[in-house]
Coordinates of N, CA and C in Angstrom, one line a residue:
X1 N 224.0 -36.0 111.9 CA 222.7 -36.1 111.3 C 222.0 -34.7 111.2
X2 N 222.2 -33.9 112.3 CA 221.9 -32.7 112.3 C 222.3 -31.5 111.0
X3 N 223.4 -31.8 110.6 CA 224.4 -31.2 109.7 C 223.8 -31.3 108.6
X4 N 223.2 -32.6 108.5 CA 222.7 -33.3 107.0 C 221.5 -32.7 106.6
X5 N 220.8 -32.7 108.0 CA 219.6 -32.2 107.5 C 219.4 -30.7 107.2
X6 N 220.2 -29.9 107.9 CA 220.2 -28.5 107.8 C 221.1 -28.5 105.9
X7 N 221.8 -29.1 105.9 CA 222.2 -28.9 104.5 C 221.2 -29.2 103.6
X8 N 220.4 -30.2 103.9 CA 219.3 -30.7 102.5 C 218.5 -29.4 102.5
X9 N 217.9 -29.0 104.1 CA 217.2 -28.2 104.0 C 217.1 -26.6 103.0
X10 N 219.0 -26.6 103.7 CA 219.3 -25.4 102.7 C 219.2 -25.3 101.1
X11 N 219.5 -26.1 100.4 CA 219.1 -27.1 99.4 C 217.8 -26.5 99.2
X12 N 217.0 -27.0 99.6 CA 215.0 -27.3 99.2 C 215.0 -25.6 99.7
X13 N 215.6 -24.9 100.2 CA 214.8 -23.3 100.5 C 215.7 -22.9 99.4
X14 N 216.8 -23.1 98.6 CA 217.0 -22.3 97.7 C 216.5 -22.9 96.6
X15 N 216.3 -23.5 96.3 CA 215.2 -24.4 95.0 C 213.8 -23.4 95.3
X16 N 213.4 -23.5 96.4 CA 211.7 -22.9 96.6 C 212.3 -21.3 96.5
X17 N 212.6 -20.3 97.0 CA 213.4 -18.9 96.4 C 213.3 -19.2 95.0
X18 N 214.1 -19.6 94.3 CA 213.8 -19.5 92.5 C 212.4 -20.0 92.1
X19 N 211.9 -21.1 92.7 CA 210.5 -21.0 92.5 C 210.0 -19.9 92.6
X20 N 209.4 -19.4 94.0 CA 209.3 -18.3 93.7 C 208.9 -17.3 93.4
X21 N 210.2 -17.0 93.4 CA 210.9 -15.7 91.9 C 210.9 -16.0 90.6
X22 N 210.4 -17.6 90.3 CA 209.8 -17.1 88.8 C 208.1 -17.1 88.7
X23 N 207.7 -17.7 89.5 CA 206.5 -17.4 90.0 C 206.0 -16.0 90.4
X24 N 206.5 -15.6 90.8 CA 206.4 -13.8 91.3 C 206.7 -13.0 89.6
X25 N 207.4 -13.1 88.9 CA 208.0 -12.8 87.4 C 206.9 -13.2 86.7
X26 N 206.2 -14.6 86.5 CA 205.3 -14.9 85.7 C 203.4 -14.4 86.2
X27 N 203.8 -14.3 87.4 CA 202.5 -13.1 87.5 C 202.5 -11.8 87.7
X28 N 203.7 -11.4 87.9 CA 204.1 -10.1 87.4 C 203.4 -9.4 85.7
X29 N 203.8 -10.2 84.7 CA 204.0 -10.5 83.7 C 202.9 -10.9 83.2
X30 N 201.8 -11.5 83.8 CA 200.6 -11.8 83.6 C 199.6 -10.6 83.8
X31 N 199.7 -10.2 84.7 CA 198.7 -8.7 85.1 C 199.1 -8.0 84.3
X32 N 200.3 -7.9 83.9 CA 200.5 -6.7 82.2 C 199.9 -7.1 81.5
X33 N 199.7 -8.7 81.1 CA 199.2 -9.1 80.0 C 198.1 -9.3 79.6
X34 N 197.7 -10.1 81.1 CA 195.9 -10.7 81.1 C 195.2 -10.4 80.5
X35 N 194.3 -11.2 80.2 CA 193.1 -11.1 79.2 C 192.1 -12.2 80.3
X36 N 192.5 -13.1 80.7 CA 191.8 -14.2 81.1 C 191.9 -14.3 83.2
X37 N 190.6 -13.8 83.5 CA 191.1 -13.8 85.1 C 191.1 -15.5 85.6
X38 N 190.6 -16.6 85.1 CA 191.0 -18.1 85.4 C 192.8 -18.1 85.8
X39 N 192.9 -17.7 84.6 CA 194.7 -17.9 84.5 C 195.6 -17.2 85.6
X40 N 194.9 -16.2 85.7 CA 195.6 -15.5 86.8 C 195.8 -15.9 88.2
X41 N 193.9 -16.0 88.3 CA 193.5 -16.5 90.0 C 194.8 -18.5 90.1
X42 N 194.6 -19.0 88.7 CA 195.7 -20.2 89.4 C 197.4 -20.0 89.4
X43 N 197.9 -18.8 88.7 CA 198.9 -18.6 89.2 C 199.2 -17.9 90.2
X44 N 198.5 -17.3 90.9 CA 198.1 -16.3 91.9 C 198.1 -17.1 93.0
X45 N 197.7 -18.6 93.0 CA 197.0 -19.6 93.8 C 198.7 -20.5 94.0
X46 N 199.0 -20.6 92.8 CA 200.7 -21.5 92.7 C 201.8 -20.5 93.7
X47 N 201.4 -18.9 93.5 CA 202.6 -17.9 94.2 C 202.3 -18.2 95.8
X48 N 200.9 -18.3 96.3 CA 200.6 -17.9 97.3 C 200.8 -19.6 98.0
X49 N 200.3 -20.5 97.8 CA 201.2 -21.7 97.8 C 202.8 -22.1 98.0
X50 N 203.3 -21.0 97.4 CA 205.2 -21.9 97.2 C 205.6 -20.7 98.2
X51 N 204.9 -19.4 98.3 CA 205.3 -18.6 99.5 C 205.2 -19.5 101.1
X52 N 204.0 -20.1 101.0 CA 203.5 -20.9 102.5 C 204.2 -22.4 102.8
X53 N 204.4 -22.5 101.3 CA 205.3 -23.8 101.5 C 207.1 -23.1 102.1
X54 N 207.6 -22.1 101.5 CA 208.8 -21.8 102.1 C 208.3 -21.0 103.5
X55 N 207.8 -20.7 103.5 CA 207.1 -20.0 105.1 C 207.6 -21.4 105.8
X56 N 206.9 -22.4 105.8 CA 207.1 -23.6 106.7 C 208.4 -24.5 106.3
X57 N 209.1 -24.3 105.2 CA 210.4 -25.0 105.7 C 211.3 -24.2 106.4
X58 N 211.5 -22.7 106.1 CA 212.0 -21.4 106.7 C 212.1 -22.0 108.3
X59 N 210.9 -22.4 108.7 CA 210.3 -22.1 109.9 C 211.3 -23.6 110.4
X60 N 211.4 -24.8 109.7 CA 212.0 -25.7 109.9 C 213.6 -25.7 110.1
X61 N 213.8 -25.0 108.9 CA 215.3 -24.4 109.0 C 215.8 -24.0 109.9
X62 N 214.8 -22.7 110.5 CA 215.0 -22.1 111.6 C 215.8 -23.2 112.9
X63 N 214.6 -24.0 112.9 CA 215.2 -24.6 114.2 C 216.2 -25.8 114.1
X64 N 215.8 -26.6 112.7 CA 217.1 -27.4 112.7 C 218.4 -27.0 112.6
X65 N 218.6 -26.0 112.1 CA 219.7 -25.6 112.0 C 220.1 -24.1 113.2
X66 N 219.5 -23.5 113.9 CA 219.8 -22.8 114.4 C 220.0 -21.4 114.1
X67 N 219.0 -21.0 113.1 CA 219.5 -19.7 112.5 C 218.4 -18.7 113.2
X68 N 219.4 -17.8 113.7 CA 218.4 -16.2 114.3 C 217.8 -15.3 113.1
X69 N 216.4 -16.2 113.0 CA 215.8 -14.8 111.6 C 214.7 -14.7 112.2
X70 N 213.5 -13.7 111.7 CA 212.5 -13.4 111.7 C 211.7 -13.9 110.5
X71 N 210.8 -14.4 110.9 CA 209.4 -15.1 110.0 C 208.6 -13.6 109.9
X72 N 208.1 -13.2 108.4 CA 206.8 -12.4 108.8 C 205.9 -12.7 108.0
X73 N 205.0 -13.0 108.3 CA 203.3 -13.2 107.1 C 203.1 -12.1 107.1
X74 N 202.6 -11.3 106.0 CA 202.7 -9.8 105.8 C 201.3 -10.3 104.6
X75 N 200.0 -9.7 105.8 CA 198.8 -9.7 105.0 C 198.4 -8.6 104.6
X76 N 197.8 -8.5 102.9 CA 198.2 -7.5 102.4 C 196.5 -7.9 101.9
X77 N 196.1 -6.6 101.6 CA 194.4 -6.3 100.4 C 195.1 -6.0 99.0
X78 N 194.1 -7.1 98.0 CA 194.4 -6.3 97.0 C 193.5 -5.9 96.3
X79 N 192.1 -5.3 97.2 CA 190.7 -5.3 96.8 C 190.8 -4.1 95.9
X80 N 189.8 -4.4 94.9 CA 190.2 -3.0 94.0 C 189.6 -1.5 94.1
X81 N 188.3 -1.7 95.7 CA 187.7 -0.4 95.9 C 189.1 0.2 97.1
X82 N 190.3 -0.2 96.9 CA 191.1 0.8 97.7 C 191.0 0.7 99.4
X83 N 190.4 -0.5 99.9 CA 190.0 -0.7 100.9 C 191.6 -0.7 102.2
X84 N 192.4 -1.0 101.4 CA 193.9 -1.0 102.1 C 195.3 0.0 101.5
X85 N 194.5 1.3 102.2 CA 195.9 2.7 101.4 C 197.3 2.2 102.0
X86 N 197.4 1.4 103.5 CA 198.5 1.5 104.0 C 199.1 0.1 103.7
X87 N 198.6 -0.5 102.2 CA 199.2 -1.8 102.0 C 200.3 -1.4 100.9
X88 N 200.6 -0.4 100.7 CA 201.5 -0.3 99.4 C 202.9 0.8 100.5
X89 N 202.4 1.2 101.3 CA 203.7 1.7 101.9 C 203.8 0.7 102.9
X90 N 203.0 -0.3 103.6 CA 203.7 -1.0 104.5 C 204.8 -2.2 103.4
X91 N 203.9 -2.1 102.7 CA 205.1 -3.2 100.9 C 206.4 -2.8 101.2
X92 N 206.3 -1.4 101.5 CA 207.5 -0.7 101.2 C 208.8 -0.4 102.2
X93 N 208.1 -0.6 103.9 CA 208.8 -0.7 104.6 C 209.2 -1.7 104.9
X94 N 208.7 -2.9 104.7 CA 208.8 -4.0 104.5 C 210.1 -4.4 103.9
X95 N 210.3 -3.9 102.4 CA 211.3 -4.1 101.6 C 212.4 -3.4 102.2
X96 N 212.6 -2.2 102.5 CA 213.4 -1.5 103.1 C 214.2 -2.6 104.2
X97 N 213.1 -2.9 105.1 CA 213.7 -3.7 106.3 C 214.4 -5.0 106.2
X98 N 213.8 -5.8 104.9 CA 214.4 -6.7 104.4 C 215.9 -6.2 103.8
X99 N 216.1 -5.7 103.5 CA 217.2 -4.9 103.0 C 218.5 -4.8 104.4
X100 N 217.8 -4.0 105.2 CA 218.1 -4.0 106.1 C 219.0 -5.0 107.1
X101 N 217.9 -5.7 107.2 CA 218.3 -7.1 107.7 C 218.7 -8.5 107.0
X102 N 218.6 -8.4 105.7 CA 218.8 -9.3 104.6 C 218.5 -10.5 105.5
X103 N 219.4 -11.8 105.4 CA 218.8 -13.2 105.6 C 218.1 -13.0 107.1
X104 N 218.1 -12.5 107.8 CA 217.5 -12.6 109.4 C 216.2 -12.0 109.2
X105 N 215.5 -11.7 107.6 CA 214.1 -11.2 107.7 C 213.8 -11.8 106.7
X106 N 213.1 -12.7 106.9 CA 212.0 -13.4 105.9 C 210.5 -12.7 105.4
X107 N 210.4 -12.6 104.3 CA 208.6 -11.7 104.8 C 208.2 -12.5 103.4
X108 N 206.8 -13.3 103.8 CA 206.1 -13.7 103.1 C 204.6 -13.0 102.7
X109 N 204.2 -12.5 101.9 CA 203.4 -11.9 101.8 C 202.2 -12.6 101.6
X110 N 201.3 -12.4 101.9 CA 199.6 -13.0 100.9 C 198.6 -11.6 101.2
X111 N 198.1 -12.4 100.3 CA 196.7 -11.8 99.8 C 195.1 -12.0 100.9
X112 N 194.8 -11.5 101.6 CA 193.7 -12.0 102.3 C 192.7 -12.2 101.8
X113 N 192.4 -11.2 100.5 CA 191.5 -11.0 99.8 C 191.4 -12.8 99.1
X114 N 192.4 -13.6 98.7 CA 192.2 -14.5 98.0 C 192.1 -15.8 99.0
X115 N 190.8 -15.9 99.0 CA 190.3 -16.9 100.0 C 189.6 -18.2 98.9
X116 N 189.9 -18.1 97.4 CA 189.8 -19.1 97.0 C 190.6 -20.9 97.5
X117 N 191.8 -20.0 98.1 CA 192.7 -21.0 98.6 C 192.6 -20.8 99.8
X118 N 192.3 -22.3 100.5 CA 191.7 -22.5 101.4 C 192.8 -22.6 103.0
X119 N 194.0 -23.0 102.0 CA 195.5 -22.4 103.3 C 195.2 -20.4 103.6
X120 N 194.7 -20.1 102.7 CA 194.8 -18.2 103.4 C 193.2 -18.2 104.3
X121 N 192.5 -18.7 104.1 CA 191.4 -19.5 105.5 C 191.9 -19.2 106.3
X122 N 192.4 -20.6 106.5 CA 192.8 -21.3 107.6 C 193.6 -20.0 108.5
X123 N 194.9 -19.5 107.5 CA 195.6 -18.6 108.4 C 194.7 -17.9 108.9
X124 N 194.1 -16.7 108.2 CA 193.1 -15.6 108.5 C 192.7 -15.9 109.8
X125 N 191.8 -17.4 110.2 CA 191.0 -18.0 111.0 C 192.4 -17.6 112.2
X126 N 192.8 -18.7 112.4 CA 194.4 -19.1 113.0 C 194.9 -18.0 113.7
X127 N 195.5 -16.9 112.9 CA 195.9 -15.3 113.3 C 195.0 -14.3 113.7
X128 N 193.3 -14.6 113.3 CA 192.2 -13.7 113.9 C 192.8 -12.6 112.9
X129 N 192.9 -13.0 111.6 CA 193.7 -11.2 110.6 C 192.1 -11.0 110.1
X130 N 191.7 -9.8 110.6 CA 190.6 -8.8 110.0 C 190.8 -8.3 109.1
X131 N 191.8 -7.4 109.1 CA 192.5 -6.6 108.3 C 193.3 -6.4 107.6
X132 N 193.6 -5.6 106.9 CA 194.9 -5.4 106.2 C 195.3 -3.9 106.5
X133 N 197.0 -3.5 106.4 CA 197.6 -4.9 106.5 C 197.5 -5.6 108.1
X134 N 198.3 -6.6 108.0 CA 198.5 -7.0 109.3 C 199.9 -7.9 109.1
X135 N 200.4 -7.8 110.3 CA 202.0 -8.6 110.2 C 201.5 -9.4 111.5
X136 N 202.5 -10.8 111.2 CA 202.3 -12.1 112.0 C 203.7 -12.6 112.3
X137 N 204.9 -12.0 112.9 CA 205.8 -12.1 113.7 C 206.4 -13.4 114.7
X138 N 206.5 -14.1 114.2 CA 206.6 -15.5 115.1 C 204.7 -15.5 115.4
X139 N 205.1 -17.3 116.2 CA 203.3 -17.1 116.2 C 202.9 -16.8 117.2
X140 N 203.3 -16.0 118.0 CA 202.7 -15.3 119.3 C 202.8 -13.9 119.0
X141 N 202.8 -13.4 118.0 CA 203.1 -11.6 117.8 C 202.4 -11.5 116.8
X142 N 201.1 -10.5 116.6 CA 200.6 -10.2 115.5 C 200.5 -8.8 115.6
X143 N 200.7 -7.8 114.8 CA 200.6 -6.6 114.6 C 199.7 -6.3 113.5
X144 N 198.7 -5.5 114.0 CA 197.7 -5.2 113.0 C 197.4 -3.1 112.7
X145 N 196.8 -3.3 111.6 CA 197.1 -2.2 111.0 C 196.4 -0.5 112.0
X146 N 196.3 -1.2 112.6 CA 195.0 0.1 113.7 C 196.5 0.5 114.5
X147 N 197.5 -0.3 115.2 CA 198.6 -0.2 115.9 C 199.6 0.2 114.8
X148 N 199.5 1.5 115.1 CA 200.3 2.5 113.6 C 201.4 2.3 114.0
X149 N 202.2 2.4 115.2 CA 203.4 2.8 116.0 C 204.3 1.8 115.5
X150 N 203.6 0.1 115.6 CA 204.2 -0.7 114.9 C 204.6 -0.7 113.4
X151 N 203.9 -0.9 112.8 CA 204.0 -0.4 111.1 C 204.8 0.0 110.8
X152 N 205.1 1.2 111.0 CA 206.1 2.1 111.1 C 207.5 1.5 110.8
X153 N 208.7 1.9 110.4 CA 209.9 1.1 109.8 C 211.1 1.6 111.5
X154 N 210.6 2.1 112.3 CA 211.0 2.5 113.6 C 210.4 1.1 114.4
X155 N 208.8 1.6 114.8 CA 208.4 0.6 115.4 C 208.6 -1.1 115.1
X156 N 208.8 -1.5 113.9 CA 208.8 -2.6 113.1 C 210.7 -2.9 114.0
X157 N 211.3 -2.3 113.8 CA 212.8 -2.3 113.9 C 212.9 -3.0 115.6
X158 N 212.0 -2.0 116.5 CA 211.9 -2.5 117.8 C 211.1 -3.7 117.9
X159 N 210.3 -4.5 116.8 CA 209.9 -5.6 117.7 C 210.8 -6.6 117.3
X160 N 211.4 -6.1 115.8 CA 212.8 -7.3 115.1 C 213.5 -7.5 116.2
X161 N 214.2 -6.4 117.0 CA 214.6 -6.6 117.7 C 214.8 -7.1 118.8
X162 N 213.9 -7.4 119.6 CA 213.0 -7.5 120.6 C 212.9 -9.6 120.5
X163 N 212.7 -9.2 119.1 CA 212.6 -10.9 118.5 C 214.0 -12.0 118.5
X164 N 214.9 -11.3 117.8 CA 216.1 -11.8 117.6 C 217.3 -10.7 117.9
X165 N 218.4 -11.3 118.3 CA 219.7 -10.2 118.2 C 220.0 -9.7 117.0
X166 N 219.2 -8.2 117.1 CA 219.8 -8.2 115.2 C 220.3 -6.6 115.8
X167 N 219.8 -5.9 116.6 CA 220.1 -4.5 117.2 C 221.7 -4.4 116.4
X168 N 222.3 -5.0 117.1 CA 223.9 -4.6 116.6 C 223.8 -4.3 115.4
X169 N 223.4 -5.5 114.2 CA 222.9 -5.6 112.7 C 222.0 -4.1 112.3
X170 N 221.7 -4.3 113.1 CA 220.8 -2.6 112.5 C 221.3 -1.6 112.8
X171 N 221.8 -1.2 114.1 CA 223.2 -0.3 114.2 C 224.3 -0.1 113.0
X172 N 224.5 -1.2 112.2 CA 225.9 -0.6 111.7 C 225.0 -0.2 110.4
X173 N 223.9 0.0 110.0 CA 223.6 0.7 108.7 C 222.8 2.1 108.8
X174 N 223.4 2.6 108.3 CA 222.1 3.5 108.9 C 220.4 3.9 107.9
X175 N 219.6 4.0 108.8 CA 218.2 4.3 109.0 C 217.9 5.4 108.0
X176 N 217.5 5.4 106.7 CA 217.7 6.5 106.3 C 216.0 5.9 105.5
X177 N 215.2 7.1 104.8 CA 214.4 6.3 104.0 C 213.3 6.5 104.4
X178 N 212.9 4.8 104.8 CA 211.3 5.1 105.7 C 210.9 5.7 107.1
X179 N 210.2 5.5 107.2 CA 209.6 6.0 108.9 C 208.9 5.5 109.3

């Protein structure tokens, strides 16, 4: 039964990935184009949605089936007075590290600033996130943006680690890039 389920599961998380990724494409694709901020804020609201919805089957996966990855909520500002400089290079080490670690790093991003939806509340509430950015590492590890050391694509590597057996996995590539 175990087997079954981890297979449907695997199933429903690659269906929600192409969601998505055409979701991420169609508001990609919309900020070029916009004219109408309605349209945006509800696709914006559909991305931030099918992120938290794979966030929590991820999280299910995880344990029905047994897989050693890392979960990150990766809260990000997208306020337009510039209120978050270090949200576009933590973007960045982020991606790097996903790279890095491919399937054993999950990173789901939101928006804190978009509190029209009432699930990025709840988290904000939940994780105590002030700030941006801030990472939420399993739910007993939150790293926030004042704790530079972590951020960092060094520090970030030592808590992956620390988290799951990935040391070996990061050993055989090498570190080149971020900092």
């Amino acid at each position: 039964l175990k087997n079954q389920n981890c297979a449907s599961l695997t199933s429903v998380l690659d269906k929600n990935i192409r969601s998505i990724q055409i979701t991420a494409d169609q508001l990609e694709n919309f900020i070029k184009d916009s004219q109408f901020r309605g349209d945006y804020d509800l696709l914006k609201r559909q991305y931030i949605l099918a992120q938290l919805r794979y966030w929590l089957l991820a999280q299910q996966y995880k344990d029905i089936c047994n897989k050693d990855a890392v979960l990150i909520l990766y809260f990000f500002s997208s306020a337009i007075d510039r209120s978050c400089p270090d949200c576009g290079p933590q973007g960045t080490i982020l991606s790097y590290l996903k790279n890095l670690f491919e399937e054993r790093l999950l990173v789901f991003s939101i928006d804190k600033d978009f509190t029209q939806e009432s699930m990025v509340s709840i988290l904000l509430s939940d994780y105590n996130i002030t700030m941006a950015p801030s990472l939420v590492m399993e739910p007993e590890l939150v790293l926030r943006s004042w704790m530079k050391h972590f951020l960092r694509a060094g520090g970030l590597i030592l808590a992956l680690c620390g988290t799951v057996g990935v040391a070996a996995h990061a050993a055989e590539k090498p570190a080149t890039g971020a900092a």
